[in-house]
XYZ file of C-alpha atoms in Angstrom:
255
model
C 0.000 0.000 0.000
C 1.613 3.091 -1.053
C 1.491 6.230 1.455
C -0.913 8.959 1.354
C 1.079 12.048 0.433
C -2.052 13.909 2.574
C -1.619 11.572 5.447
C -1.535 13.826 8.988
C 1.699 13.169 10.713
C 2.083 13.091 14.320
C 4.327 16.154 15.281
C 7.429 15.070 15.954
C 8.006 16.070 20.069
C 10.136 18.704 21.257
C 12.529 18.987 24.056
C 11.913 21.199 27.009
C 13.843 24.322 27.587
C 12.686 25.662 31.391
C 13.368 29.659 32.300
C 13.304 29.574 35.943
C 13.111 33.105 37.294
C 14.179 33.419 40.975
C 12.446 37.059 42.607
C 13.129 38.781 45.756
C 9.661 40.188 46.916
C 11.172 41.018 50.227
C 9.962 44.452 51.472
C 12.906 46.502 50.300
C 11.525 45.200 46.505
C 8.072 47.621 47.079
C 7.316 50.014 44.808
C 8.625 50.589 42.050
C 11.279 47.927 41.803
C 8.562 45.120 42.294
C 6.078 46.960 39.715
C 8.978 47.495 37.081
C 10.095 43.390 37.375
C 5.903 42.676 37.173
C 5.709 44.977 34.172
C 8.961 43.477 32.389
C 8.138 39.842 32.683
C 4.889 40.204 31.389
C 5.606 42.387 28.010
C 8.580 40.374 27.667
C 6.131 36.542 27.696
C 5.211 36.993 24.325
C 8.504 37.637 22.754
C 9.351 34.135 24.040
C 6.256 32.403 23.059
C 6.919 33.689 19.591
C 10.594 32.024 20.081
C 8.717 28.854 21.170
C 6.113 29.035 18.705
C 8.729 29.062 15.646
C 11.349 26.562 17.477
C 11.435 23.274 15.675
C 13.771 21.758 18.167
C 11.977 23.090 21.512
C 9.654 24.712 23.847
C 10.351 26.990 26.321
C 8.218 26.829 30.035
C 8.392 28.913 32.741
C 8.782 28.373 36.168
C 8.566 31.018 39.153
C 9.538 31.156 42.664
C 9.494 34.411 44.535
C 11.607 34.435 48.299
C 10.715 36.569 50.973
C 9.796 35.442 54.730
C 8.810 32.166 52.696
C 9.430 30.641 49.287
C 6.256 30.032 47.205
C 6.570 28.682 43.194
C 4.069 30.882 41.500
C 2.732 27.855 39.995
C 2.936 23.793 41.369
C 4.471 22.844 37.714
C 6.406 24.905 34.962
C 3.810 26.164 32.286
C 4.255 26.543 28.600
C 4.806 30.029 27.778
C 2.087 29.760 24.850
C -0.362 29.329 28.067
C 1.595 30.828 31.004
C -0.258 33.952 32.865
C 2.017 36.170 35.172
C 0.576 36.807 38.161
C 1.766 40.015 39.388
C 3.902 39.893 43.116
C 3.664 41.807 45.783
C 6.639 42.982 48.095
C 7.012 42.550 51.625
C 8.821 40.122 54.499
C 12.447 39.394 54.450
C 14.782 37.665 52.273
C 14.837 33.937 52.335
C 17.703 32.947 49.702
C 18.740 30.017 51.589
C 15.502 28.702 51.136
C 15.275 29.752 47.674
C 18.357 27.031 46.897
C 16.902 24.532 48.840
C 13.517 25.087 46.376
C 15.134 25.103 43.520
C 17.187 22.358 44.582
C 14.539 20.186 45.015
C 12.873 21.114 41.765
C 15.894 20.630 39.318
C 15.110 16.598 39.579
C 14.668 14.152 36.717
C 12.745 11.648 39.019
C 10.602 13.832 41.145
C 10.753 17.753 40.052
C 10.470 19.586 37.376
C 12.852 17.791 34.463
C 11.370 15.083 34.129
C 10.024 15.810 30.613
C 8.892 12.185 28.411
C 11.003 14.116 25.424
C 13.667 15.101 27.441
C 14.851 18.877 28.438
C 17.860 21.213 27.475
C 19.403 22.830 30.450
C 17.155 25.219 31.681
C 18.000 29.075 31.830
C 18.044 30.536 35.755
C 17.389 33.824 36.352
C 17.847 35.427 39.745
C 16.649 38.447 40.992
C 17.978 40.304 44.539
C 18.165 44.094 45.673
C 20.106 43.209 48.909
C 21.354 40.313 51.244
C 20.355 36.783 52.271
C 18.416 36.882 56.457
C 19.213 33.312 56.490
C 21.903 30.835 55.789
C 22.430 30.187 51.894
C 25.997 28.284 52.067
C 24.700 25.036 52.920
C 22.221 24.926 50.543
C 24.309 26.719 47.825
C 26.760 24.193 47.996
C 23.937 21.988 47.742
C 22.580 23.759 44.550
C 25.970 23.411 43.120
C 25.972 19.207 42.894
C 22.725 18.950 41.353
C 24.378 18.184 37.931
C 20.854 20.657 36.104
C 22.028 23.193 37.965
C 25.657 22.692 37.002
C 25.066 23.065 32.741
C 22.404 25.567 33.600
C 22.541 29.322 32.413
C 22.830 31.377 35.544
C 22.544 35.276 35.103
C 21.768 37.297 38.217
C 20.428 40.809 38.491
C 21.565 43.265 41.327
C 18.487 45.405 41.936
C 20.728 49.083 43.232
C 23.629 49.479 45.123
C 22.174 47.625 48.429
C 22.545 44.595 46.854
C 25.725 41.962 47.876
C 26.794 41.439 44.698
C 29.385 38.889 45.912
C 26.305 36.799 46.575
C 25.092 36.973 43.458
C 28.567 36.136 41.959
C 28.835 33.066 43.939
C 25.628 31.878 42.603
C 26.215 32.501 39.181
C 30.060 31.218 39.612
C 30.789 34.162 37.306
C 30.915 37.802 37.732
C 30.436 38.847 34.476
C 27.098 37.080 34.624
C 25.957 39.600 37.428
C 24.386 42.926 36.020
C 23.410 45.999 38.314
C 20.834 48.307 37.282
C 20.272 51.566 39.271
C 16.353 53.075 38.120
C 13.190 51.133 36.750
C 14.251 51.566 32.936
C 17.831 49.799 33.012
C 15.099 47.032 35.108
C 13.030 46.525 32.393
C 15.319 46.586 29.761
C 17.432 44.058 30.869
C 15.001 41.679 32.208
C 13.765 42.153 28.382
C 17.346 41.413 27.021
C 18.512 38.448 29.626
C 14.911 36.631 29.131
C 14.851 36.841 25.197
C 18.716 36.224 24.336
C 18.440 32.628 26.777
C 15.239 31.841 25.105
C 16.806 32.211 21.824
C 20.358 30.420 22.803
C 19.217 27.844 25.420
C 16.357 26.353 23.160
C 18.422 25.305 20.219
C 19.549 22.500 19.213
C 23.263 22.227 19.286
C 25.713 18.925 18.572
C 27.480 17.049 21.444
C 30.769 16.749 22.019
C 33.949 18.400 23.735
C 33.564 20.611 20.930
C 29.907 21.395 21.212
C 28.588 25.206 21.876
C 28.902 26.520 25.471
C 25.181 27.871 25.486
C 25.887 29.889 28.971
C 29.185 31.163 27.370
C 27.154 32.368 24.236
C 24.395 33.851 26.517
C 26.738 35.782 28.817
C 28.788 36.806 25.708
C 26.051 38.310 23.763
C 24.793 39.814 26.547
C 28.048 41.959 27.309
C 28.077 42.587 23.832
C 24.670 43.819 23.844
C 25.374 46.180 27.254
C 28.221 47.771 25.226
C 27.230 48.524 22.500
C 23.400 50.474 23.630
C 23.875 53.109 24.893
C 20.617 53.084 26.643
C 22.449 50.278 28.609
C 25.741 52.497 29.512
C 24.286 52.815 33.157
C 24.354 49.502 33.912
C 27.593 47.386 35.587
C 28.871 43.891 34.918
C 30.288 41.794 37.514
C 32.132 43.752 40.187
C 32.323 47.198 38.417
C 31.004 50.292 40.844
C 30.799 52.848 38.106
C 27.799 53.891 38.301
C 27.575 53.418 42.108
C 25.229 56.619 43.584
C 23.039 56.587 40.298
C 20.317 54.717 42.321
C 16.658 55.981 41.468
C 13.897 54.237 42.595
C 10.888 56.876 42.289
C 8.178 58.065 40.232
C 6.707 54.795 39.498
């Protein structure tokens, strides 16, 4: 029997690429730094569904767990960003990094968290965001964080939210400075939540060969992402890694 050139074939299934975003909503993030991240996320979502949408290799879900007094995943399971909603957070409490790890620890599990996709997953993309220091112990459960073998090929990019933030913390969760970005007002916020979401969705959810001489996908992330910082100069405000240059630029007002 010959085959029916008109014959509906069963779309071939795609890999999972997971965008975890980690959020401070302790009460030092009120105002207008927690209504600039809610406003960001949400006009960036359908940039990356459109990068889902047209991926023939993957689809990108989102995961989100906000820290304060307590650590609380926005929703039980990562959503597909063609269906994911943002809920919008609200600020208060202290800030509960330790416990953040030991979340996200638990979640980065092929057995019993959140990779544990029939079709498999790429290494997610982790995105943290802090505007000051840990209230509780993070260095057990950092070092923790650090064996889970996800987390290890993940790409980790961390956003310093002013100059109150300990940026050193930030560094040691990334494992690389230049990874760590400070903004100092709402618009450098916005733009590079924008620019760190989109350029991992676009570099984390391809399909690349394996091998010792396969793509780095965080080194390509981190890379274009300096490259992108230099060379707007709507971005000239902002520092990478430990740089202090535009320490005393802070403004958080007239949200």
């Amino acid at each position: 029997m010959e085959n029916d050139p008109f014959e509906i074939v069963d779309e071939i299934p795609r890999k999972v690429m997971t965008i975890f975003y980690l959020v401070d909503t302790s009460g030092s993030m009120s105002g207008a730094k927690i209504g600039a991240l809610n406003t960001a996320v949400r006009e960036t979502l359908p940039i990356i569904e459109e990068i889902s949408t047209n991926n023939p290799d993957s689809k990108i879900k989102i995961a989100v767990l906000e820290f304060s007094s307590r650590c609380e995943w926005m929703y039980p399971t990562p959503i597909d960003v063609t269906s994911f909603e943002w809920r919008d957070l609200q600020a208060g409490g202290l800030t509960s990094l330790g416990g953040a790890y030991d979340n996200l620890s638990q979640k980065l599990s092929q057995s019993h968290g959140f990779m544990k996709e029939a079709t498999g997953s790429f290494a997610p993309v982790i995105i943290l965001l802090s505007d000051g220091a840990p209230t509780d112990q993070t260095e057990y459960a950092l070092d923790k964080l650090k064996a889970n073998n996800w987390f290890k090929v993940a790409t980790k990019v961390a956003i310093a939210i002013g100059d109150d933030c300990v940026k050193s913390t930030l560094i040691d969760f990334t494992g690389n400075e230049e990874a760590v970005l400070t903004v100092h007002n709402v618009d450098e916020l916005k733009k590079v939540i924008r620019m760190v979401s989109v350029t991992a969705s676009r570099v984390n959810s391809k399909n690349t060969s394996a091998g010792k001489d396969a793509p780095d996908k965080a080194t390509e992330t981190i890379n274009t992402i300096q490259t992108d910082i230099a060379n707007d100069p709507t971005l000239k405000g902002i520092d990478v890694g430990n740089s202090t240059a535009n320490a005393g630029t802070d403004v958080w007002s007239g949200w």
